[in-house]
PDB file of C-alpha atoms and ligand atoms in Angstrom:
ATOM      1  CA  MET N   1     107.439 112.354 102.212  1.00 98.00           C
ATOM      2  CA  LEU N   2     108.031 112.738  98.960  1.00 98.00           C
ATOM      3  CA  SER N   3     104.519 114.300  96.612  1.00 98.00           C
ATOM      4  CA  VAL N   4     105.409 113.603  92.394  1.00 98.00           C
ATOM      5  CA  SER N   5     103.119 114.843  89.796  1.00 98.00           C
ATOM      6  CA  ALA N   6     104.889 113.680  86.788  1.00 98.00           C
ATOM      7  CA  LEU N   7     104.997 110.385  85.262  1.00 98.00           C
ATOM      8  CA  THR N   8     108.089 110.319  84.858  1.00 98.00           C
ATOM      9  CA  ALA N   9     109.366 111.729  88.157  1.00 98.00           C
ATOM     10  CA  MET N  10     107.373 108.115  89.762  1.00 98.00           C
ATOM     11  CA  ARG N  11     108.928 106.043  87.298  1.00 98.00           C
ATOM     12  CA  ALA N  12     112.285 107.333  87.964  1.00 98.00           C
ATOM     13  CA  HIS N  13     111.949 107.146  91.886  1.00 98.00           C
ATOM     14  CA  ALA N  14     110.264 103.673  91.752  1.00 98.00           C
ATOM     15  CA  GLN N  15     113.328 102.483  89.445  1.00 98.00           C
ATOM     16  CA  GLU N  16     115.548 103.850  92.101  1.00 98.00           C
ATOM     17  CA  ALA N  17     113.734 102.242  94.954  1.00 98.00           C
ATOM     18  CA  ARG N  18     114.035  98.619  93.308  1.00 97.00           C
ATOM     19  CA  ARG N  19     117.811  99.304  92.031  1.00 97.00           C
ATOM     20  CA  ALA N  20     118.622  99.453  95.959  1.00 98.00           C
ATOM     21  CA  GLY N  21     116.760  96.580  96.437  1.00 98.00           C
ATOM     22  CA  ARG N  22     113.604  97.656  97.889  1.00 98.00           C
ATOM     23  CA  ARG N  23     110.287  96.358  97.819  1.00 98.00           C
ATOM     24  CA  ILE N  24     107.899  98.726  96.398  1.00 98.00           C
ATOM     25  CA  GLY N  25     104.108  98.848  97.891  1.00 99.00           C
ATOM     26  CA  PHE N  26     101.040 100.377  96.584  1.00 99.00           C
ATOM     27  CA  VAL N  27      97.814 102.129  97.667  1.00 99.00           C
ATOM     28  CA  PRO N  28      95.792 103.159  94.573  1.00 99.00           C
ATOM     29  CA  THR N  29      92.947 105.668  95.429  1.00 98.00           C
ATOM     30  CA  MET N  30      91.033 108.155  94.234  1.00 98.00           C
ATOM     31  CA  GLY N  31      91.427 110.371  97.167  1.00 98.00           C
ATOM     32  CA  ALA N  32      89.658 112.156  99.945  1.00 98.00           C
ATOM     33  CA  LEU N  33      91.526 109.761 102.055  1.00 98.00           C
ATOM     34  CA  HIS N  34      89.756 108.260 105.192  1.00 98.00           C
ATOM     35  CA  ALA N  35      90.769 105.632 107.969  1.00 98.00           C
ATOM     36  CA  GLY N  36      90.379 103.233 105.083  1.00 98.00           C
ATOM     37  CA  HIS N  37      92.468 104.256 103.002  1.00 98.00           C
ATOM     38  CA  LEU N  38      94.888 104.453 105.551  1.00 98.00           C
ATOM     39  CA  ALA N  39      94.634 100.937 106.834  1.00 98.00           C
ATOM     40  CA  LEU N  40      95.752  99.963 103.066  1.00 98.00           C
ATOM     41  CA  VAL N  41      98.830 102.036 103.804  1.00 98.00           C
ATOM     42  CA  THR N  42      99.439 100.447 107.171  1.00 98.00           C
ATOM     43  CA  ALA N  43      98.969  96.999 105.285  1.00 98.00           C
ATOM     44  CA  ALA N  44     101.299  97.946 102.328  1.00 98.00           C
ATOM     45  CA  ARG N  45     103.505  98.873 105.231  1.00 98.00           C
ATOM     46  CA  ALA N  46     104.317  95.651 106.681  1.00 98.00           C
ATOM     47  CA  ARG N  47     104.963  93.913 103.095  1.00 98.00           C
ATOM     48  CA  SER N  48     107.301  96.476 101.861  1.00 98.00           C
ATOM     49  CA  ASP N  49     110.496  99.075 102.015  1.00 98.00           C
ATOM     50  CA  ILE N  50     108.547 101.723 100.669  1.00 98.00           C
ATOM     51  CA  VAL N  51     104.955 103.038 100.018  1.00 98.00           C
ATOM     52  CA  VAL N  52     103.229 104.456  97.266  1.00 99.00           C
ATOM     53  CA  LEU N  53     100.277 106.154  97.751  1.00 99.00           C
ATOM     54  CA  SER N  54      98.523 107.200  94.364  1.00 99.00           C
ATOM     55  CA  VAL N  55      95.481 110.039  94.418  1.00 98.00           C
ATOM     56  CA  PHE N  56      93.684 109.843  91.012  1.00 98.00           C
ATOM     57  CA  VAL N  57      89.778 110.334  89.903  1.00 98.00           C
ATOM     58  CA  ASN N  58      90.028 108.497  87.326  1.00 98.00           C
ATOM     59  CA  PRO N  59      87.495 109.886  84.522  1.00 98.00           C
ATOM     60  CA  LEU N  60      87.129 106.398  82.624  1.00 98.00           C
ATOM     61  CA  GLN N  61      85.723 104.999  85.648  1.00 98.00           C
ATOM     62  CA  PHE N  62      82.726 107.562  86.131  1.00 98.00           C
ATOM     63  CA  GLY N  63      79.809 106.818  83.744  1.00 96.00           C
ATOM     64  CA  PRO N  64      77.638 109.776  82.095  1.00 95.00           C
ATOM     65  CA  GLY N  65      75.301 111.121  85.339  1.00 93.00           C
ATOM     66  CA  GLU N  66      77.811 110.082  87.934  1.00 96.00           C
ATOM     67  CA  ASP N  67      79.631 111.918  90.103  1.00 95.00           C
ATOM     68  CA  PHE N  68      82.917 112.640  88.706  1.00 97.00           C
ATOM     69  CA  ALA N  69      82.609 116.593  88.349  1.00 96.00           C
ATOM     70  CA  ARG N  70      81.749 116.598  92.439  1.00 95.00           C
ATOM     71  CA  TYR N  71      83.938 114.045  93.519  1.00 97.00           C
ATOM     72  CA  PRO N  72      85.019 114.964  96.475  1.00 97.00           C
ATOM     73  CA  ARG N  73      89.467 116.520  95.906  1.00 97.00           C
ATOM     74  CA  ASP N  74      91.898 117.898  98.284  1.00 98.00           C
ATOM     75  CA  LEU N  75      95.078 117.248  97.976  1.00 98.00           C
ATOM     76  CA  GLN N  76      96.484 119.401 100.430  1.00 98.00           C
ATOM     77  CA  ARG N  77      94.384 117.527 103.006  1.00 98.00           C
ATOM     78  CA  ASP N  78      95.244 114.643 101.581  1.00 98.00           C
ATOM     79  CA  THR N  79      99.002 115.220 101.723  1.00 98.00           C
ATOM     80  CA  THR N  80      98.665 115.816 105.250  1.00 98.00           C
ATOM     81  CA  LEU N  81      97.018 112.370 106.281  1.00 98.00           C
ATOM     82  CA  ALA N  82      99.602 110.467 103.544  1.00 98.00           C
ATOM     83  CA  ALA N  83     102.080 111.917 105.751  1.00 98.00           C
ATOM     84  CA  ALA N  84     100.983 110.949 108.819  1.00 98.00           C
ATOM     85  CA  GLY N  85      99.545 107.489 107.609  1.00 98.00           C
ATOM     86  CA  GLY N  86     103.523 106.529 106.955  1.00 98.00           C
ATOM     87  CA  VAL N  87     102.928 107.053 102.809  1.00 98.00           C
ATOM     88  CA  ASP N  88     106.766 107.642 101.368  1.00 98.00           C
ATOM     89  CA  VAL N  89     105.303 108.486  98.188  1.00 98.00           C
ATOM     90  CA  LEU N  90     102.633 110.353  97.178  1.00 98.00           C
ATOM     91  CA  TRP N  91     102.043 110.378  93.557  1.00 99.00           C
ATOM     92  CA  ALA N  92      99.008 112.594  92.470  1.00 98.00           C
ATOM     93  CA  PRO N  93      98.823 112.508  88.364  1.00 98.00           C
ATOM     94  CA  SER N  94      97.137 114.920  86.303  1.00 98.00           C
ATOM     95  CA  ARG N  95      94.619 113.528  83.853  1.00 98.00           C
ATOM     96  CA  ASP N  96      96.688 114.505  81.214  1.00 98.00           C
ATOM     97  CA  ALA N  97      99.416 112.290  82.412  1.00 98.00           C
ATOM     98  CA  ILE N  98      97.294 109.431  82.839  1.00 98.00           C
ATOM     99  CA  TYR N  99      95.372 109.714  79.224  1.00 98.00           C
ATOM    100  CA  PRO N 100      97.388 111.878  77.442  1.00 97.00           C
ATOM    101  CA  GLU N 101      95.395 111.157  74.026  1.00 97.00           C
ATOM    102  CA  ALA N 102      91.914 109.081  74.265  1.00 95.00           C
ATOM    103  CA  PRO N 103      92.658 105.878  75.415  1.00 96.00           C
ATOM    104  CA  GLN N 104      91.969 103.354  72.725  1.00 97.00           C
ATOM    105  CA  VAL N 105      93.719 100.412  74.161  1.00 98.00           C
ATOM    106  CA  THR N 106      91.913  99.104  77.660  1.00 98.00           C
ATOM    107  CA  VAL N 107      91.563  96.158  79.904  1.00 98.00           C
ATOM    108  CA  VAL N 108      87.885  94.246  78.985  1.00 98.00           C
ATOM    109  CA  PRO N 109      86.890  92.609  82.826  1.00 98.00           C
ATOM    110  CA  GLY N 110      84.937  89.477  81.335  1.00 97.00           C
ATOM    111  CA  PRO N 111      81.653  88.620  82.367  1.00 96.00           C
ATOM    112  CA  ALA N 112      82.323  88.903  86.247  1.00 97.00           C
ATOM    113  CA  GLY N 113      82.450  92.560  85.332  1.00 98.00           C
ATOM    114  CA  ASP N 114      79.324  92.965  84.080  1.00 97.00           C
ATOM    115  CA  ARG N 115      77.376  91.868  87.267  1.00 97.00           C
ATOM    116  CA  LEU N 116      76.323  93.590  90.299  1.00 98.00           C
ATOM    117  CA  GLU N 117      78.629  97.409  89.763  1.00 98.00           C
ATOM    118  CA  GLY N 118      79.086  96.432  86.209  1.00 98.00           C
ATOM    119  CA  ALA N 119      75.357  95.853  86.126  1.00 97.00           C
ATOM    120  CA  ILE N 120      74.132  99.273  87.419  1.00 97.00           C
ATOM    121  CA  ARG N 121      77.308 100.925  85.998  1.00 97.00           C
ATOM    122  CA  PRO N 122      77.988  99.597  82.900  1.00 97.00           C
ATOM    123  CA  GLY N 123      82.163 100.315  81.851  1.00 98.00           C
ATOM    124  CA  HIS N 124      82.772 100.732  84.931  1.00 98.00           C
ATOM    125  CA  PHE N 125      85.043  98.123  85.638  1.00 98.00           C
ATOM    126  CA  GLY N 126      86.727  98.408  82.372  1.00 98.00           C
ATOM    127  CA  GLY N 127      87.974 102.240  83.275  1.00 98.00           C
ATOM    128  CA  VAL N 128      88.947 100.536  87.016  1.00 98.00           C
ATOM    129  CA  LEU N 129      90.695  97.484  85.438  1.00 98.00           C
ATOM    130  CA  THR N 130      92.233 100.268  82.756  1.00 98.00           C
ATOM    131  CA  VAL N 131      93.404 102.948  85.012  1.00 98.00           C
ATOM    132  CA  VAL N 132      94.714  99.943  87.544  1.00 99.00           C
ATOM    133  CA  LEU N 133      97.323  98.397  84.793  1.00 99.00           C
ATOM    134  CA  LYS N 134      98.536 102.212  84.209  1.00 98.00           C
ATOM    135  CA  LEU N 135      99.059 102.811  87.696  1.00 98.00           C
ATOM    136  CA  PHE N 136     100.647  99.520  88.009  1.00 99.00           C
ATOM    137  CA  GLY N 137     102.932 100.046  84.612  1.00 98.00           C
ATOM    138  CA  VAL N 138     104.625 103.584  86.168  1.00 98.00           C
ATOM    139  CA  VAL N 139     105.352 102.386  90.211  1.00 98.00           C
ATOM    140  CA  GLN N 140     105.974  98.495  88.876  1.00 98.00           C
ATOM    141  CA  PRO N 141     104.979  96.955  92.723  1.00 98.00           C
ATOM    142  CA  ASP N 142     106.278  94.207  94.133  1.00 98.00           C
ATOM    143  CA  VAL N 143     102.697  93.817  96.587  1.00 98.00           C
ATOM    144  CA  ALA N 144      99.529  95.865  95.612  1.00 99.00           C
ATOM    145  CA  VAL N 145      96.720  96.620  98.611  1.00 99.00           C
ATOM    146  CA  PHE N 146      93.140  97.037  97.880  1.00 98.00           C
ATOM    147  CA  GLY N 147      90.112  97.831 100.277  1.00 98.00           C
ATOM    148  CA  ARG N 148      87.395  94.115 100.473  1.00 97.00           C
ATOM    149  CA  LYS N 149      84.502  97.305 100.649  1.00 98.00           C
ATOM    150  CA  ASP N 150      85.188  97.142  97.143  1.00 98.00           C
ATOM    151  CA  PHE N 151      84.800  93.644  96.853  1.00 98.00           C
ATOM    152  CA  GLN N 152      84.039  93.373  93.121  1.00 98.00           C
ATOM    153  CA  GLN N 153      87.002  95.969  92.546  1.00 98.00           C
ATOM    154  CA  ALA N 154      89.714  93.589  94.112  1.00 98.00           C
ATOM    155  CA  ALA N 155      87.897  90.804  92.720  1.00 98.00           C
ATOM    156  CA  LEU N 156      88.586  91.485  88.875  1.00 98.00           C
ATOM    157  CA  VAL N 157      91.886  93.098  89.842  1.00 98.00           C
ATOM    158  CA  ARG N 158      93.015  89.637  91.161  1.00 98.00           C
ATOM    159  CA  ARG N 159      91.679  88.041  88.194  1.00 97.00           C
ATOM    160  CA  MET N 160      93.333  90.772  85.886  1.00 98.00           C
ATOM    161  CA  VAL N 161      96.876  90.176  88.030  1.00 98.00           C
ATOM    162  CA  ARG N 162      96.660  86.387  87.294  1.00 98.00           C
ATOM    163  CA  GLU N 163      95.267  86.559  83.967  1.00 98.00           C
ATOM    164  CA  LEU N 164      97.844  88.962  82.444  1.00 98.00           C
ATOM    165  CA  ASN N 165     100.672  87.093  84.387  1.00 98.00           C
ATOM    166  CA  LEU N 166     101.254  90.685  86.280  1.00 98.00           C
ATOM    167  CA  PRO N 167     104.364  89.722  89.246  1.00 98.00           C
ATOM    168  CA  ILE N 168     103.002  91.678  91.994  1.00 98.00           C
ATOM    169  CA  ASP N 169     101.163  90.201  95.042  1.00 98.00           C
ATOM    170  CA  LEU N 170      97.732  91.384  95.802  1.00 98.00           C
ATOM    171  CA  VAL N 171      96.413  91.869  99.575  1.00 98.00           C
ATOM    172  CA  VAL N 172      92.933  92.665 100.488  1.00 98.00           C
ATOM    173  CA  SER N 173      92.758  94.451 103.273  1.00 97.00           C
ATOM    174  CA  PRO N 174      89.510  94.501 106.097  1.00 96.00           C
ATOM    175  CA  THR N 175      86.691  96.936 105.890  1.00 97.00           C
ATOM    176  CA  ILE N 176      87.052  99.869 108.092  1.00 98.00           C
ATOM    177  CA  ARG N 177      83.845 101.017 109.892  1.00 97.00           C
ATOM    178  CA  GLU N 178      82.146 103.631 111.688  1.00 97.00           C
ATOM    179  CA  PRO N 179      81.550 102.722 115.143  1.00 95.00           C
ATOM    180  CA  ASP N 180      77.555 101.534 113.804  1.00 95.00           C
ATOM    181  CA  GLY N 181      79.099  99.455 111.075  1.00 97.00           C
ATOM    182  CA  LEU N 182      78.508 101.769 108.080  1.00 98.00           C
ATOM    183  CA  ALA N 183      81.876 101.123 105.988  1.00 98.00           C
ATOM    184  CA  LEU N 184      84.012 104.564 105.401  1.00 98.00           C
ATOM    185  CA  SER N 185      83.896 105.727 101.738  1.00 97.00           C
ATOM    186  CA  SER N 186      84.634 109.363 100.135  1.00 96.00           C
ATOM    187  CA  ARG N 187      81.159 109.290  99.179  1.00 96.00           C
ATOM    188  CA  ASN N 188      79.887 109.378 102.879  1.00 97.00           C
ATOM    189  CA  VAL N 189      80.485 113.066 102.810  1.00 95.00           C
ATOM    190  CA  TYR N 190      77.190 113.391 100.255  1.00 96.00           C
ATOM    191  CA  LEU N 191      75.305 112.322 103.210  1.00 97.00           C
ATOM    192  CA  ASP N 192      73.262 114.619 105.153  1.00 97.00           C
ATOM    193  CA  ALA N 193      71.739 113.518 108.637  1.00 97.00           C
ATOM    194  CA  VAL N 194      69.073 111.316 107.109  1.00 97.00           C
ATOM    195  CA  ALA N 195      69.936 110.048 104.339  1.00 98.00           C
ATOM    196  CA  ARG N 196      73.383 108.959 107.100  1.00 98.00           C
ATOM    197  CA  ALA N 197      70.671 107.303 109.220  1.00 98.00           C
ATOM    198  CA  ALA N 198      69.382 105.202 106.450  1.00 98.00           C
ATOM    199  CA  ALA N 199      72.550 104.300 105.205  1.00 98.00           C
ATOM    200  CA  ALA N 200      73.342 102.300 108.431  1.00 98.00           C
ATOM    201  CA  ALA N 201      70.539  99.878 107.059  1.00 98.00           C
ATOM    202  CA  LEU N 202      73.180  98.080 105.221  1.00 98.00           C
ATOM    203  CA  PRO N 203      75.671  97.054 107.650  1.00 98.00           C
ATOM    204  CA  ARG N 204      72.032  95.481 109.114  1.00 98.00           C
ATOM    205  CA  ALA N 205      70.905  94.069 106.199  1.00 98.00           C
ATOM    206  CA  LEU N 206      74.518  92.352 106.023  1.00 98.00           C
ATOM    207  CA  ALA N 207      74.377  91.291 109.900  1.00 98.00           C
ATOM    208  CA  PHE N 208      70.910  90.017 109.298  1.00 98.00           C
ATOM    209  CA  GLY N 209      72.188  87.614 106.304  1.00 98.00           C
ATOM    210  CA  VAL N 210      75.365  86.609 108.648  1.00 98.00           C
ATOM    211  CA  GLU N 211      73.098  85.804 111.915  1.00 98.00           C
ATOM    212  CA  ALA N 212      70.696  83.874 109.256  1.00 98.00           C
ATOM    213  CA  PHE N 213      73.917  81.740 108.114  1.00 98.00           C
ATOM    214  CA  ARG N 214      75.274  80.913 111.089  1.00 98.00           C
ATOM    215  CA  SER N 215      71.514  79.518 112.084  1.00 98.00           C
ATOM    216  CA  GLY N 216      72.012  77.227 109.131  1.00 98.00           C
ATOM    217  CA  GLU N 217      70.384  78.936 106.504  1.00 98.00           C
ATOM    218  CA  ARG N 218      72.745  77.674 103.180  1.00 98.00           C
ATOM    219  CA  ASN N 219      70.498  78.997 100.545  1.00 98.00           C
ATOM    220  CA  ALA N 220      72.266  81.895  98.614  1.00 98.00           C
ATOM    221  CA  ALA N 221      68.685  83.188  97.342  1.00 98.00           C
ATOM    222  CA  ALA N 222      67.534  83.085 100.789  1.00 98.00           C
ATOM    223  CA  LEU N 223      70.086  84.648 102.382  1.00 98.00           C
ATOM    224  CA  ALA N 224      70.108  87.308  99.905  1.00 98.00           C
ATOM    225  CA  ASP N 225      66.416  88.189 100.458  1.00 98.00           C
ATOM    226  CA  GLY N 226      66.756  88.407 103.722  1.00 98.00           C
ATOM    227  CA  ALA N 227      69.411  91.204 103.343  1.00 98.00           C
ATOM    228  CA  ARG N 228      67.050  92.849 100.969  1.00 98.00           C
ATOM    229  CA  THR N 229      64.023  92.707 103.166  1.00 98.00           C
ATOM    230  CA  VAL N 230      66.105  94.677 105.685  1.00 98.00           C
ATOM    231  CA  LEU N 231      67.287  97.276 102.792  1.00 98.00           C
ATOM    232  CA  ASP N 232      63.623  97.999 101.487  1.00 98.00           C
ATOM    233  CA  ALA N 233      62.538  98.403 105.282  1.00 98.00           C
ATOM    234  CA  GLU N 234      64.476 101.502 105.243  1.00 98.00           C
ATOM    235  CA  ARG N 235      62.546 104.415 103.827  1.00 96.00           C
ATOM    236  CA  GLY N 236      65.443 106.306 102.761  1.00 96.00           C
ATOM    237  CA  LEU N 237      66.984 103.551 100.580  1.00 98.00           C
ATOM    238  CA  THR N 238      66.660 102.840  97.286  1.00 98.00           C
ATOM    239  CA  VAL N 239      68.124  99.037  96.569  1.00 98.00           C
ATOM    240  CA  ASP N 240      69.948  98.248  93.844  1.00 98.00           C
ATOM    241  CA  TYR N 241      70.170  94.616  94.500  1.00 98.00           C
ATOM    242  CA  ALA N 242      71.350  92.134  97.398  1.00 98.00           C
ATOM    243  CA  ALA N 243      73.396  88.576  95.956  1.00 98.00           C
ATOM    244  CA  CYS N 244      74.825  86.267  97.556  1.00 98.00           C
ATOM    245  CA  VAL N 245      78.195  85.143  95.451  1.00 98.00           C
ATOM    246  CA  ALA N 246      81.182  82.748  95.455  1.00 97.00           C
ATOM    247  CA  ASP N 247      84.311  84.460  96.270  1.00 93.00           C
ATOM    248  CA  ASP N 248      85.229  84.856  92.676  1.00 91.00           C
ATOM    249  CA  LEU N 249      82.110  86.516  91.828  1.00 91.00           C
ATOM    250  CA  GLU N 250      80.098  83.608  90.155  1.00 92.00           C
ATOM    251  CA  PRO N 251      76.545  82.883  91.144  1.00 91.00           C
ATOM    252  CA  GLN N 252      75.717  80.201  94.015  1.00 95.00           C
ATOM    253  CA  VAL N 253      73.194  78.442  94.942  1.00 97.00           C
ATOM    254  CA  SER N 254      74.269  77.243  98.003  1.00 98.00           C
ATOM    255  CA  ALA N 255      76.499  79.438  99.959  1.00 98.00           C
ATOM    256  CA  ASP N 256      79.611  78.104 102.023  1.00 98.00           C
ATOM    257  CA  GLU N 257      82.288  80.089 104.593  1.00 98.00           C
ATOM    258  CA  ARG N 258      83.776  81.951 101.675  1.00 97.00           C
ATOM    259  CA  SER N 259      80.444  83.094 100.166  1.00 98.00           C
ATOM    260  CA  VAL N 260      79.802  87.015  99.832  1.00 98.00           C
ATOM    261  CA  LEU N 261      76.775  88.791 100.826  1.00 98.00           C
ATOM    262  CA  VAL N 262      76.997  92.147  98.525  1.00 98.00           C
ATOM    263  CA  VAL N 263      74.612  94.712  98.599  1.00 98.00           C
ATOM    264  CA  ALA N 264      74.165  97.964  96.643  1.00 98.00           C
ATOM    265  CA  ALA N 265      71.550 101.252  97.626  1.00 98.00           C
ATOM    266  CA  ARG N 266      71.451 104.338  97.328  1.00 97.00           C
ATOM    267  CA  ALA N 267      70.286 107.045  99.706  1.00 97.00           C
ATOM    268  CA  ALA N 268      68.988 110.267  98.391  1.00 95.00           C
ATOM    269  CA  GLY N 269      71.391 109.354  95.336  1.00 93.00           C
ATOM    270  CA  THR N 270      74.479 108.976  97.312  1.00 96.00           C
ATOM    271  CA  ARG N 271      75.173 104.780  96.350  1.00 96.00           C
ATOM    272  CA  LEU N 272      76.774 102.989  98.991  1.00 98.00           C
ATOM    273  CA  ILE N 273      78.166  99.189  98.276  1.00 98.00           C
ATOM    274  CA  ASP N 274      79.050  97.010 101.340  1.00 98.00           C
ATOM    275  CA  ASN N 275      79.421  93.030 101.778  1.00 98.00           C
ATOM    276  CA  VAL N 276      80.229  90.595 104.069  1.00 98.00           C
ATOM    277  CA  VAL N 277      82.335  87.029 103.768  1.00 98.00           C
ATOM    278  CA  LEU N 278      79.385  84.729 105.521  1.00 98.00           C
ATOM    279  CA  GLY N 279      82.230  82.633 107.553  1.00 97.00           C
ATOM    280  CA  GLU N 280      83.734  85.335 108.947  1.00 96.00           C
ATOM    281  CA  GLY N 281      80.990  88.141 109.774  1.00 95.00           C
ATOM    282  CA  LEU N 282      81.266  91.974 110.571  1.00 94.00           C
ATOM    283  CA  GLU N 283      83.548  91.184 113.236  1.00 86.00           C
ATOM    284  CA  GLU N 284      86.445  90.820 111.627  1.00 77.00           C
ATOM    285  CA  ASP N 285      86.496  94.150 110.228  1.00 85.00           C
ATOM    286  CA  ILE N 286      87.465  97.079 112.214  1.00 90.00           C
ATOM    287  CA  ARG N 287      85.717 100.036 113.577  1.00 90.00           C
ATOM    288  CA  VAL N 288      87.058 103.459 114.488  1.00 90.00           C
ATOM    289  CA  ALA N 289      86.489 104.547 117.517  1.00 80.00           C
ATOM    290  CA  GLY N 290      82.995 106.540 118.115  1.00 70.00           C
TER     291      GLY N 290
HETATM  292  P1  LIG J   1      88.644 104.548  96.716  1.00 80.36           P
HETATM  293  O1  LIG J   1      89.792 105.668  96.818  1.00 80.36           O
HETATM  294  O2  LIG J   1      87.492 104.628  97.378  1.00 80.36           O
HETATM  295  O3  LIG J   1      88.695 103.679  95.088  1.00 80.36           O
HETATM  296  O4  LIG J   1      89.566 103.919  97.590  1.00 80.36           O
HETATM  297  C1  LIG J   1      90.779 102.984  97.095  1.00 80.36           C
HETATM  298  C2  LIG J   1      90.754 101.816  97.643  1.00 80.36           C
HETATM  299  O5  LIG J   1      90.680 102.129  99.460  1.00 80.36           O
HETATM  300  C3  LIG J   1      90.148 100.825  97.343  1.00 80.36           C
HETATM  301  O6  LIG J   1      90.794  99.705  97.982  1.00 80.36           O
HETATM  302  C4  LIG J   1      88.980 100.773  98.593  1.00 80.36           C
HETATM  303  O7  LIG J   1      88.767  99.292  98.390  1.00 80.36           O
HETATM  304  C5  LIG J   1      89.683 100.975  99.419  1.00 80.36           C
HETATM  305  N1  LIG J   1      88.814 101.054 100.708  1.00 80.36           N
HETATM  306  C6  LIG J   1      87.792 102.535 100.746  1.00 80.36           C
HETATM  307  N2  LIG J   1      87.095 102.732 101.660  1.00 80.36           N
HETATM  308  C7  LIG J   1      87.419 101.431 102.355  1.00 80.36           C
HETATM  309  C8  LIG J   1      86.835 101.465 103.521  1.00 80.36           C
HETATM  310  N3  LIG J   1      86.238 101.675 104.256  1.00 80.36           N
HETATM  311  N4  LIG J   1      88.245  99.950 104.115  1.00 80.36           N
HETATM  312  C9  LIG J   1      88.649  99.340 103.909  1.00 80.36           C
HETATM  313  N5  LIG J   1      88.981 100.273 102.757  1.00 80.36           N
HETATM  314  C10 LIG J   1      88.926 100.851 101.832  1.00 80.36           C
END
């Protein structure tokens, strides 16, 4: 595996690969790698000849008072995991390489970026789309892989790729979960035992919604309320939202197989998000061994 930091080195390497006719797969991350990220690498490998994984904790997507400063960073560990996971090029640019000057040109996600996570974290998705577009501009991948775990992010990147005519195949890969259903996340390291136990209510709330859907419930508000009841019953959680939306994030009155149940809550100050496609259920996701 090649490790690069400089933007010029990354660009040169990608250009060389492209000239050699190799298809480039790209997995953008903020590091603190886990099996969820490595599943994206596997998905990228299956669709390309060379896999680039970026590690960059993007200051632009963190709001004031959020966890930018304490976000887990361990490039040495990430390097070991990436190499073992089949990454060809690990790109870990510095903050100055990505933002040599205060950004004036940024991406506006549109109304879908102001809902759900965007309502709780104003400006978050503008920061996400801006950095993703900047990373795309350097790597110029043929295929980019994102996790379904961050459903709204994936939906907004999909819209950006479509509206800005980016020549990139976007792949959204299933969520990797702990044996009790909790979605893997770099932020799970913040959870102590009590908060960790409370966090398991998120996949339980999603499973409850899926069961209701399978029993015939189609009222989107009722499905969201059911999930919320499960979350509210967990004393260790503060619920941010539970909603049932269309796969393009539009609000829905009546749910269908493609509708997505999304939940967000805080456990002892740590934000957790999760979602499920109602027609698929959590069975479509992959559990790591216990
Ligand atoms: P992050 O480093 O948390 O910004 O995530 C980088 C990419 O990994 C994003 O596309 C996430 O959606 C994806 N990802 C994070 N956690 C998981 C998970 N548990 N399963 C699948 N993909 C994930």
